[in-house]
XYZ file of C-alpha atoms in Angstrom:
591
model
C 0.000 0.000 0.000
C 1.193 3.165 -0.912
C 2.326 5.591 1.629
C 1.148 8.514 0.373
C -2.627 7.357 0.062
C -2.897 6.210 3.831
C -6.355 7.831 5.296
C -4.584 10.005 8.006
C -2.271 11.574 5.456
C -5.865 12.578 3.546
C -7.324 14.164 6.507
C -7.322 18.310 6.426
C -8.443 20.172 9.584
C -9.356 23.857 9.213
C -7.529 26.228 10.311
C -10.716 28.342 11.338
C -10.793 29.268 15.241
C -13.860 27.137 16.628
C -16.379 29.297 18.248
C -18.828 26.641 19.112
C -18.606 23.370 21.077
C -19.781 19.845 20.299
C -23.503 20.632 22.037
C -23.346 23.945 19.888
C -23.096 26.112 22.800
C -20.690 29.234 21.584
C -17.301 29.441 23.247
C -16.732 32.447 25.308
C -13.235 34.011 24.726
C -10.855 33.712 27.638
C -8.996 36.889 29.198
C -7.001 35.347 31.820
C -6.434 32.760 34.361
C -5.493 33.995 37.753
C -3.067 32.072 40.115
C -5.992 30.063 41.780
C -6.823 28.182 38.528
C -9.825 30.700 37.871
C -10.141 31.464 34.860
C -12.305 35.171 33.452
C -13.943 34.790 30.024
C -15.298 37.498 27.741
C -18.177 39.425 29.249
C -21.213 39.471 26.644
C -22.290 43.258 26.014
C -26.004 44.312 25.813
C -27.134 47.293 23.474
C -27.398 49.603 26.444
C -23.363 49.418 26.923
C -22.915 49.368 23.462
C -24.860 52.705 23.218
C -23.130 54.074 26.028
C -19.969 53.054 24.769
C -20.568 55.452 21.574
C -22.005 58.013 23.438
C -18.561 58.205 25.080
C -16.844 58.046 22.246
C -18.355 61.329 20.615
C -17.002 63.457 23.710
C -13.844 61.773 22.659
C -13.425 62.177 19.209
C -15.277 65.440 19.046
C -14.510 67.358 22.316
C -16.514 67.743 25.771
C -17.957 71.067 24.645
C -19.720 69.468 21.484
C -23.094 70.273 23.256
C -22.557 73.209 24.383
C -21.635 74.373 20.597
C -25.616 73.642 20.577
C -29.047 75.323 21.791
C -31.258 73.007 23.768
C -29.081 69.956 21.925
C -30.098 71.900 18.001
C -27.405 72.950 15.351
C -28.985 76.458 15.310
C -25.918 77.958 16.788
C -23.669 76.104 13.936
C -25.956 76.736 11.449
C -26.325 80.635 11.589
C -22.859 81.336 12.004
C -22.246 78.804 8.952
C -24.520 81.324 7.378
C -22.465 84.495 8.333
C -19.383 83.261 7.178
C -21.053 82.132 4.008
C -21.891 86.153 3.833
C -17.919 87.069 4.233
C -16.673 84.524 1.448
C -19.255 86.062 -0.132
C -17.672 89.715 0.471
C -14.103 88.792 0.165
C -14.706 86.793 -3.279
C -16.243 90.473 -4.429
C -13.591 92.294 -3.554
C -10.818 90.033 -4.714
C -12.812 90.412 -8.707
C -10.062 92.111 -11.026
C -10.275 95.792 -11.116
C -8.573 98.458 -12.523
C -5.808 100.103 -10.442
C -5.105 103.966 -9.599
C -1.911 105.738 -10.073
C -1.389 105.727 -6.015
C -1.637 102.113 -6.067
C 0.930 101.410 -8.674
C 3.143 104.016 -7.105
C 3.065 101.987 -3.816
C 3.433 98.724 -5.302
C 6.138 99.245 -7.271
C 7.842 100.918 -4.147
C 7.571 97.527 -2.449
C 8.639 95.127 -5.185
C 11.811 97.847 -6.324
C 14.045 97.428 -3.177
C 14.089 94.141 -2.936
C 15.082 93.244 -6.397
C 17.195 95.711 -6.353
C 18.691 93.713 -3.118
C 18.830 90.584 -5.171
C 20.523 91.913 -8.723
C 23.159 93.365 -6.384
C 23.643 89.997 -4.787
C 23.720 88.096 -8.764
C 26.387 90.610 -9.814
C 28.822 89.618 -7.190
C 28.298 86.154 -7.530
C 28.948 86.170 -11.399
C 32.004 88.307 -10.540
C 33.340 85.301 -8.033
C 32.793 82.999 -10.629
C 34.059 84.530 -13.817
C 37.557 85.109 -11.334
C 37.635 81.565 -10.620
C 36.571 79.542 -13.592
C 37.976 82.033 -16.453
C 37.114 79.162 -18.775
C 33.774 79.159 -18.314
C 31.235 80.772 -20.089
C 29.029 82.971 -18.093
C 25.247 81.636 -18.302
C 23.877 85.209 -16.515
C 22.198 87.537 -17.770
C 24.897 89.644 -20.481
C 23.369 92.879 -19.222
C 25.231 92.384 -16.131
C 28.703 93.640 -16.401
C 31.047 90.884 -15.076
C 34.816 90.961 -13.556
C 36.348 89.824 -16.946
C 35.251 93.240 -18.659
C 36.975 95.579 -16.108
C 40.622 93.944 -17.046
C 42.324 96.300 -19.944
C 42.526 94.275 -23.073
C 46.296 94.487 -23.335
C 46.715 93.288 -20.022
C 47.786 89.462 -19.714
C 44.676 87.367 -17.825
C 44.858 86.834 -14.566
C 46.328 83.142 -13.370
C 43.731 80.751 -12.537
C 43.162 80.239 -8.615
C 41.698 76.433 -8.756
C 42.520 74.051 -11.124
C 40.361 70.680 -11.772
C 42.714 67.284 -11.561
C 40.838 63.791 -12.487
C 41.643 60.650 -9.935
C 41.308 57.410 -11.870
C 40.839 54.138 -9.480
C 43.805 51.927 -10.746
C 43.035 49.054 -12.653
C 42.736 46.014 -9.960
C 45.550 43.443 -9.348
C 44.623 39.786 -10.270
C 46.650 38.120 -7.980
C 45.166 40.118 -5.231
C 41.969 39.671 -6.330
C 42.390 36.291 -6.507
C 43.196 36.174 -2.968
C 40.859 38.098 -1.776
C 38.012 35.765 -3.647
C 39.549 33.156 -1.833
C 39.396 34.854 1.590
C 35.824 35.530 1.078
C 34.936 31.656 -0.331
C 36.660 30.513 2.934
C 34.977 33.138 5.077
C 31.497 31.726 3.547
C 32.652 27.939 3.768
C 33.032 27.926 7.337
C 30.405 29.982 8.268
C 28.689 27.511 6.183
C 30.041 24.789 8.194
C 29.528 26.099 11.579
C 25.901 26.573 10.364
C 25.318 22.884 9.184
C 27.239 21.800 12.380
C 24.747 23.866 14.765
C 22.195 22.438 12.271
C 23.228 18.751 12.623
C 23.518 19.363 15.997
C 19.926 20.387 16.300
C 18.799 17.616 14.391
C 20.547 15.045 16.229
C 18.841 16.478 19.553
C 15.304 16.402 18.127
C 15.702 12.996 16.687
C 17.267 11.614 20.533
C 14.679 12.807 22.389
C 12.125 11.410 19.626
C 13.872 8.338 20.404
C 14.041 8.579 24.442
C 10.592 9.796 24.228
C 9.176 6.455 22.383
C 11.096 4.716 24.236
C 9.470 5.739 27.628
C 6.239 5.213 26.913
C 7.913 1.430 25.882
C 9.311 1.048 28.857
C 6.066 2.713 30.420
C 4.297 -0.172 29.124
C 6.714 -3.021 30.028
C 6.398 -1.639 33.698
C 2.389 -1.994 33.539
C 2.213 -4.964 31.416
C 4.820 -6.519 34.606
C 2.016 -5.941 36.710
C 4.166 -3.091 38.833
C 2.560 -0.356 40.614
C 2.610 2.927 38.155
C 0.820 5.664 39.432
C 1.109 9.075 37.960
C 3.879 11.296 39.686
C 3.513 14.438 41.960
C 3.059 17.978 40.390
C 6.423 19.935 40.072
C 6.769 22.358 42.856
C 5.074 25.888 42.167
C 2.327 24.299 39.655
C -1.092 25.231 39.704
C -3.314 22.877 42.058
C -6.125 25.235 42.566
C -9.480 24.693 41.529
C -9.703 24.212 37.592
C -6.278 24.259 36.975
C -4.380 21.379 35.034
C -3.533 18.615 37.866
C -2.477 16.050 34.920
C 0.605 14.744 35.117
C 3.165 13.700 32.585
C 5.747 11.691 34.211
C 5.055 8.629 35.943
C 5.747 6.961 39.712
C 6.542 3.120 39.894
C 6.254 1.687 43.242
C 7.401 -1.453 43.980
C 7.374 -2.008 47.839
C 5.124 -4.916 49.638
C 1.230 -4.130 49.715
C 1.505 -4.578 53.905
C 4.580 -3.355 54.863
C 5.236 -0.558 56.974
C 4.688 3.217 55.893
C 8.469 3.745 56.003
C 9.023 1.197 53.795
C 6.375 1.852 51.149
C 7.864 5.682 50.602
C 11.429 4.653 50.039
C 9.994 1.627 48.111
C 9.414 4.368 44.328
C 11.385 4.950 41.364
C 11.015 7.472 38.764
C 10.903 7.004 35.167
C 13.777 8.626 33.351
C 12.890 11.303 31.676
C 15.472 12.277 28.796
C 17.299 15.001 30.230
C 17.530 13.745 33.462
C 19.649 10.292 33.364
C 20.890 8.004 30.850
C 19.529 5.519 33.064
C 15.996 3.655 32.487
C 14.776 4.118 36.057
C 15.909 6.136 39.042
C 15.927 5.021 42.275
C 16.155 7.871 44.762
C 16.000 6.054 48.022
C 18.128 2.879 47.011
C 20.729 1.544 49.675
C 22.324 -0.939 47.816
C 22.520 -3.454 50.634
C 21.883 -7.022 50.696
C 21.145 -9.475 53.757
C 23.616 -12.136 54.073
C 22.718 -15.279 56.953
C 26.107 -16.827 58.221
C 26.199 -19.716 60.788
C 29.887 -19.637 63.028
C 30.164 -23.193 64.009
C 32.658 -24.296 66.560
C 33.555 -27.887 66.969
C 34.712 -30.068 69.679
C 38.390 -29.019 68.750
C 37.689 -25.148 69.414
C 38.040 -24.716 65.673
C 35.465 -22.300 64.049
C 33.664 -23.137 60.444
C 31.951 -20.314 58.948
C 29.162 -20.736 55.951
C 26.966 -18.378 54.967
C 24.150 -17.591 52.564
C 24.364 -16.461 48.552
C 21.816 -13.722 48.103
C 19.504 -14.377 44.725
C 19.908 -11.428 42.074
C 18.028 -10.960 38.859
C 19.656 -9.909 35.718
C 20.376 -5.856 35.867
C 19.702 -5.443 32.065
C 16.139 -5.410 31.915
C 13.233 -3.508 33.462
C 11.770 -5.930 35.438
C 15.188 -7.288 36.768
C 16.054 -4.148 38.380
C 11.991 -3.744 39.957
C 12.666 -7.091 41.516
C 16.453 -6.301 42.469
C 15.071 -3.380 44.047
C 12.096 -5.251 45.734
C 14.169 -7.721 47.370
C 16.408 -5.133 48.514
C 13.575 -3.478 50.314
C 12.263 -6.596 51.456
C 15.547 -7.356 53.193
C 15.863 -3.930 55.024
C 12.073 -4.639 56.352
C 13.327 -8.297 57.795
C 16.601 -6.594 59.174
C 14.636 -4.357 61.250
C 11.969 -6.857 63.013
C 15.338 -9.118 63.453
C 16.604 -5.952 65.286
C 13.710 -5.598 67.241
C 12.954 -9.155 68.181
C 16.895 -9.738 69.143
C 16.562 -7.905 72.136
C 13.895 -10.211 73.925
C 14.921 -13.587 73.079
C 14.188 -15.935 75.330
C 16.439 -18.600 75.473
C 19.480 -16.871 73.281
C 21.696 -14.369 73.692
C 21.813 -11.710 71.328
C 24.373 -8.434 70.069
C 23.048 -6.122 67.969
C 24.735 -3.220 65.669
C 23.515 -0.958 62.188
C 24.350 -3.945 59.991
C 24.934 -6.413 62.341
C 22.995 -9.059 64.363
C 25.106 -11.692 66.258
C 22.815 -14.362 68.653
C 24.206 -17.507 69.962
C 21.848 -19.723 68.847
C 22.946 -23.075 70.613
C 25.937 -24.275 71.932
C 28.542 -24.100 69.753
C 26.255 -22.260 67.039
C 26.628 -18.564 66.002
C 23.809 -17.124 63.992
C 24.801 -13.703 62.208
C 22.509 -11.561 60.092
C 24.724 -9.258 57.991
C 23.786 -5.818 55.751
C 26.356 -5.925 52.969
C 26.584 -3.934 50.172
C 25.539 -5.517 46.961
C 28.655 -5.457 45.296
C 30.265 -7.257 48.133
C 28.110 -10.448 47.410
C 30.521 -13.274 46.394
C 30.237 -16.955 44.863
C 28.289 -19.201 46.922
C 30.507 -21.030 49.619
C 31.729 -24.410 49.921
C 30.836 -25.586 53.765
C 29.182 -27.912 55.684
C 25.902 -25.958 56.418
C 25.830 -23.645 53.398
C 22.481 -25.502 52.722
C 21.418 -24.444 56.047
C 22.075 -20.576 55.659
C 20.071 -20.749 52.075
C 16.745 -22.068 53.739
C 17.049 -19.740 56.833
C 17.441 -17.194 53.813
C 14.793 -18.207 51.968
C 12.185 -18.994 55.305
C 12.970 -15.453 56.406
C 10.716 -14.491 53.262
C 8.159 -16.659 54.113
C 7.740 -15.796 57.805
C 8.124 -11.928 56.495
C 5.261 -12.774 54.313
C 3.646 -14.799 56.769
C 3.344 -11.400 59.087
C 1.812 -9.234 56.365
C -0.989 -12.032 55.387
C -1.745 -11.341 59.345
C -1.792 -8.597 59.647
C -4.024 -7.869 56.153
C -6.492 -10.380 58.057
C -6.636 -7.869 60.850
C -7.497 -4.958 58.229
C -10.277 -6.809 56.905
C -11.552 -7.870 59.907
C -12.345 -4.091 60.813
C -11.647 -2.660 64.314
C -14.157 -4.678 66.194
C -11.843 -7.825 65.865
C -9.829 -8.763 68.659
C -5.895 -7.311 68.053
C -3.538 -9.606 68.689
C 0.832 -9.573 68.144
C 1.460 -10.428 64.516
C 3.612 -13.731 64.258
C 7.476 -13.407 65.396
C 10.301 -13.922 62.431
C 12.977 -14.931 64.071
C 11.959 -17.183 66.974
C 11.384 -19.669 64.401
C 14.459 -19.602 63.168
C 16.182 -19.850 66.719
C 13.785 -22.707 67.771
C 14.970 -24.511 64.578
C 18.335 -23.957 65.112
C 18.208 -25.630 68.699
C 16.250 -28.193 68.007
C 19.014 -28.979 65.273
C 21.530 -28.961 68.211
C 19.347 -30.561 70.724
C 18.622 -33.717 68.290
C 22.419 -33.820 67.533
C 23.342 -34.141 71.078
C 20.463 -36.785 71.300
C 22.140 -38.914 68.428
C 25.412 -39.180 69.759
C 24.271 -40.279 73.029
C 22.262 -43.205 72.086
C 25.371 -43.806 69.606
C 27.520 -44.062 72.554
C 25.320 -46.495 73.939
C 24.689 -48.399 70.726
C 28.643 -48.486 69.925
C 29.104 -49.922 73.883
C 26.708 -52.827 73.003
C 27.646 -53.831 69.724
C 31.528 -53.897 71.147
C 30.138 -56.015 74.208
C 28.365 -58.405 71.386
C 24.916 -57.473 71.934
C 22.783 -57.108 68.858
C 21.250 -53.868 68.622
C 19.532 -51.476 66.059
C 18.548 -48.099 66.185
C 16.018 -45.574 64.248
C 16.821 -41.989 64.427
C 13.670 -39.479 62.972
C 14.643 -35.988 63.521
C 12.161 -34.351 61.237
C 8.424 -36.795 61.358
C 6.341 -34.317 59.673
C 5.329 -34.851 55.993
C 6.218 -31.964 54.049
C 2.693 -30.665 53.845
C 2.559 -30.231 57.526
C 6.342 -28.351 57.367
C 4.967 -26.512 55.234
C 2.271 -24.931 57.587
C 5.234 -24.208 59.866
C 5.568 -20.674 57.239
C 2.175 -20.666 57.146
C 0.193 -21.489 60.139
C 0.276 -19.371 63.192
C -1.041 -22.345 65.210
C 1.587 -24.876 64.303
C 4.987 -23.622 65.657
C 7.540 -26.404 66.143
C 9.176 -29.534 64.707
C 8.727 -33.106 66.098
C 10.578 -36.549 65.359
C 11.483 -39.970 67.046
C 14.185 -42.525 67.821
C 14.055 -46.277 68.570
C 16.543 -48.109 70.185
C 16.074 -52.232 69.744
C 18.303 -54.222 72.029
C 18.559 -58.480 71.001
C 15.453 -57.872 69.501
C 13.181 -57.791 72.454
C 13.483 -54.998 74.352
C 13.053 -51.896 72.656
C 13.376 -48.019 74.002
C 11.570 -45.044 72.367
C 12.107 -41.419 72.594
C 9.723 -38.615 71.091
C 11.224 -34.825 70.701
C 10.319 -31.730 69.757
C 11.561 -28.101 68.980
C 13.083 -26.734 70.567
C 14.463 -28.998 73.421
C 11.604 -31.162 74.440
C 12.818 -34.880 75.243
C 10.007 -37.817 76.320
C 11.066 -41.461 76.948
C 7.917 -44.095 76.681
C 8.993 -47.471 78.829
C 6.965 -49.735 79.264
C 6.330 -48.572 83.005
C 5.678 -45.030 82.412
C 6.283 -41.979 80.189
C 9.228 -39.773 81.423
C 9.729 -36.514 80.147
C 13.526 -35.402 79.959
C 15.305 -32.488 81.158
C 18.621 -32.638 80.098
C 21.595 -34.726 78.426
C 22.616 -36.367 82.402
C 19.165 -37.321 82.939
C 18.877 -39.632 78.998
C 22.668 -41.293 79.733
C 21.430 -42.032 83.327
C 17.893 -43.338 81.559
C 19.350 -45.473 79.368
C 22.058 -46.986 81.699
C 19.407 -47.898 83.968
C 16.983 -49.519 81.262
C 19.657 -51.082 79.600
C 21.141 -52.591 82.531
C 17.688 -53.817 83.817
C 17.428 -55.581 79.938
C 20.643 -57.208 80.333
C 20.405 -58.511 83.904
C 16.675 -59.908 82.641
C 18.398 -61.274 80.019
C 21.324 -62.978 81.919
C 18.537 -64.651 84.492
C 17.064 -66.099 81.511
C 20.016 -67.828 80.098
C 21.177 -68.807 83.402
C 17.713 -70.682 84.140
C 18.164 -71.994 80.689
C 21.966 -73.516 81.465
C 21.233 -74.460 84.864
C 17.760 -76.027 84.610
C 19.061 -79.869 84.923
C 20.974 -78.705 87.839
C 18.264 -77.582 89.797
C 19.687 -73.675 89.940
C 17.920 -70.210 90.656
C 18.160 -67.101 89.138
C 16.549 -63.610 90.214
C 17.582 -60.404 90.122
C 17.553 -58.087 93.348
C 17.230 -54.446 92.822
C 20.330 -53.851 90.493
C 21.749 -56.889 90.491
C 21.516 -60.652 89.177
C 21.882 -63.441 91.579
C 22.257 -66.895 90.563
C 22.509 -69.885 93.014
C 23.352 -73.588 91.839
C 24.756 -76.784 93.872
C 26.239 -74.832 96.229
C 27.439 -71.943 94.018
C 26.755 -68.103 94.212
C 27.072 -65.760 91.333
C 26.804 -61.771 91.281
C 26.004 -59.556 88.543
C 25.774 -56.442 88.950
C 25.122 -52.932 87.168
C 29.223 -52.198 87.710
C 29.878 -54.262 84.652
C 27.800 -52.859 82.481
C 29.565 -49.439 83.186
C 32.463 -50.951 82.224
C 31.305 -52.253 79.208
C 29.772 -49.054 78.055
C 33.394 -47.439 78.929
């Protein structure tokens, strides 16, 4: 399709001034818009004003005293002395008819016209005298009746030497060489004011046709933002613009806000950016609150050598080099600051941990021999992911400090909802969690490796024995609700210990340090590390002096023997023979 027969190229407005709107109601003319917004339109005269507007214009154009030139507002006055002049034309054009004069009046009137020309022939003769002395060349052009200079000098007399003589000045033919040059001077005069002209020119162009460029590409990016489902909201007025009432409150720049919908007021104004414009920045956003800072999770673990092994967290970052990278760069950023400062606050009242706390630094001793450490680091101080033990770790207490951030805004949107007639309640700690995690990690550790002590004793005394350690026994549906649910709050698991297969011990624990033993007697509940080794010593022992009576009434049953135990100790009694067990050996054997 041809370009030049596209519809909108056809379309010709007129270039008359509309005076009527689309309901046909004319359009008044404005005069001015005061600094309120209001604006004063053209005040429709009636024909009274316009009469009194010519009325005033006659004692304007025609003098105050124009009635007064009247009789009782008549042109009497005016017209009778028209009349009397008339009558004196009429005289004076009588008297001026041609007549014939009397000897008196020539007399006098020749009086009057004889001195002066005699004042003006004396005044031609001197002249022509001047001249004939000067120019004797000449030929006088006067009137020959007038005696001249040259006819006083005696005719035998030589003339008189001329006073002034005429010379002619001839401009000298030009030089080609120099006119040559000077062509050339001028040529390169024009050339570079030629240049500097197309230079300013190009310079213009190349302006106009950037910010055509910067301006499409905007409204592009503009787009992008919206179609990313970001917040764009129209940007504040410039200071000193009209905001009064019918002014132009429209703006042309736009706002992008990218904070959380429920966090804190603080958070939400440092959480905009401002959309280029294209002599502001080269940039595609600004970012006028941006801290550049990152929050890093490290763990400090010390172990039974004194020797310290530190892990921490690798931050997640977006791509930089497109729009919606940097929105969720930012985003995260601001997300991080909002968890660094309930950390803060929540350090301080810690139940069960010890915390220091400093502008970019939280350090809490989480367990024993475990250092938690929330960091502030700038983002270009974020390194390759590291190599240790619990790196793993340090991501999901990373990634779970979201959660439980997101966790508290879910709450406290419910609260919103539910109007102010609900019953307030604390919104949902961050980093107990965390800590209760962490010590249950600890606590289930120190669990392990005393059963394994006890395990490792029997199998080295020959006693068959298995064992079932279950830190963790929720599915992950119910961990889950641990980010999710207020209600559920900790972590549970079990252990079984099978000695010879019959006797079997099992413990149930959960976070952060809560330890039950079911026996079959009773259900214990555990306090502390001393109180399990001196649990299990005692079952154990009770298991293997049962044990021991039974293969001694086995051995000794066609002897006629007896075996019981009494208290904590094994007794067995055959033709005439004694023998002790007691729970000393089994010390010995767990040694």
């Amino acid at each position: 399709m041809d370009a030049d027969s596209e519809p909108w190229k056809k379309l010709q407005l007129s270039l008359e001034r509309p005076y009527k709107d689309e309901h046909g109601v004319p359009i008044p003319t404005l005069y001015d818009i005061n600094q309120n917004g209001e604006q004063f339109f053209e005040r429709k005269e009636s024909a009274a004003e316009i009469l009194a507007q010519n009325l005033k214009r006659i004692f304007t154009e025609r003098g105050l005293n124009f009635f007064d030139k009247t009789q009782h507002g008549n042109l009497a006055d005016i017209i009778s002395t028209t009349r009397v002049e008339a009558k004196d034309d009429d005289n004076d054009e009588a008297e001026n008819e041609p007549r014939q004069m009397t000897s008196e009046e020539l007399r006098d009137m020749i009086f009057k016209i004889a001195e002066p020309l005699n004042i003006v022939q004396g005044e031609l003769t001197e002249a022509a005298g001047l001249l004939d002395a000067i120019l004797p060349s000449s030929t006088a052009t006067f009137n020959p009746a007038v005696p001249s200079i040259r006819q006083s000098i005696p005719t035998g007399q030589p003339p008189a030497p001329a006073l002034l003589t005429a010379t002619f000045v001839k401009k000298p033919p030009p030089i080609i060489s120099v006119d040559a040059f000077n062509a050339q001077l001028a040529i390169g005069d024009k050339d570079e004011a030629l240049r500097k002209a197309a230079d300013i020119f190009k310079t213009a162009a190349d302006k106009m046709e950037s910010g055509r460029v910067k301006g499409e590409k905007y409204w592009a990016d503009a787009l992008k933002i919206r179609r990313g489902n970001w917040g764009l909201v129209p940007a504040p007025l410039p200071p000193g613009a009209a905001s009064g009432k019918g002014a132009d409150k429209s703006s042309k720049d736009f706002m992008v806000t990218y904070g959380l919908e429920e966090s804190s007021q603080v958070f939400r104004r440092r959480a905009i950016a401002w959309m280029a414009e294209s002599h502001q920045s080269s940039d595609d956003i600004i970012f006028p609150h941006r801290q550049n800072t990152r929050l890093r999770v490290c763990l400090v673990q010390t172990d039974h050598e004194g020797k310290a092994h530190t892990t921490y967290s690798t931050p997640h970052t977006e791509e930089s080099t497109t729009l919606d990278g940097l929105l969720q760069n930012a985003q995260r950023e601001m997300a991080e600051q909002e968890i660094f400062s309930y950390l803060v606050n929540e350090a301080s009242n810690l139940p069960t941990a010890a915390a220091n706390v400093s502008e970019r630094l939280i350090a809490i001793d989480a367990a024993l021999g475990t250092e938690l450490r929330f960091e502030l680091i700038e983002a270009g101080d974020i390194s390759g992911p590291s190599t240790g033990l619990h790196q793993p770790i340090c991501d999901l207490i990373y990634h779970s400090l979201h959660a439980l951030l997101l966790r508290r805004h879910s709450y406290l949107k419910k609260q919103r909802l539910d109007g102010p007639s609900a019953i307030k309640t604390d919104p949902p700690l961050i980093l107990q969690s965390v800590i209760d995690i962490l010590q249950y990690e600890v606590f289930c550790d120190r669990i392990k490796s005393e059963i394994d002590t006890m395990v490792f004793a029997l199998t080295r005394s020959g006693v068959e024995c298995t064992f079932h350690f279950h830190p963790v026994g929720q599915v992950g549906d119910e961990l889950v609700k641990l980010l999710d649910d207020r209600l559920v709050n900790s972590v549970g698991g079990q252990c079984i210990l099978r000695i010879d297969k019959r006797h079997s011990i099992r413990f149930s624990f959960s976070s952060p340090s809560t330890l039950t033993a079911h026996l079959p007697q009773a259900t214990l509940t555990i306090s502390s590390i001393p109180h399990l080794a001196q649990l299990l010593r005692d079952d154990v022992a009770t298991f293997l002096l049962e044990r021991i009576c039974e293969m001694g009434r086995e051995i000794a049953s066609d002897v006629g023997g007896l075996w019981f135990l009494d208290l904590n100790r094994c007794i067995g009694k055959w033709e005439g023979c004694v023998l002790y067990v007691c729970f000393r050996f089994l010390c010995i054997l767990a040694a």
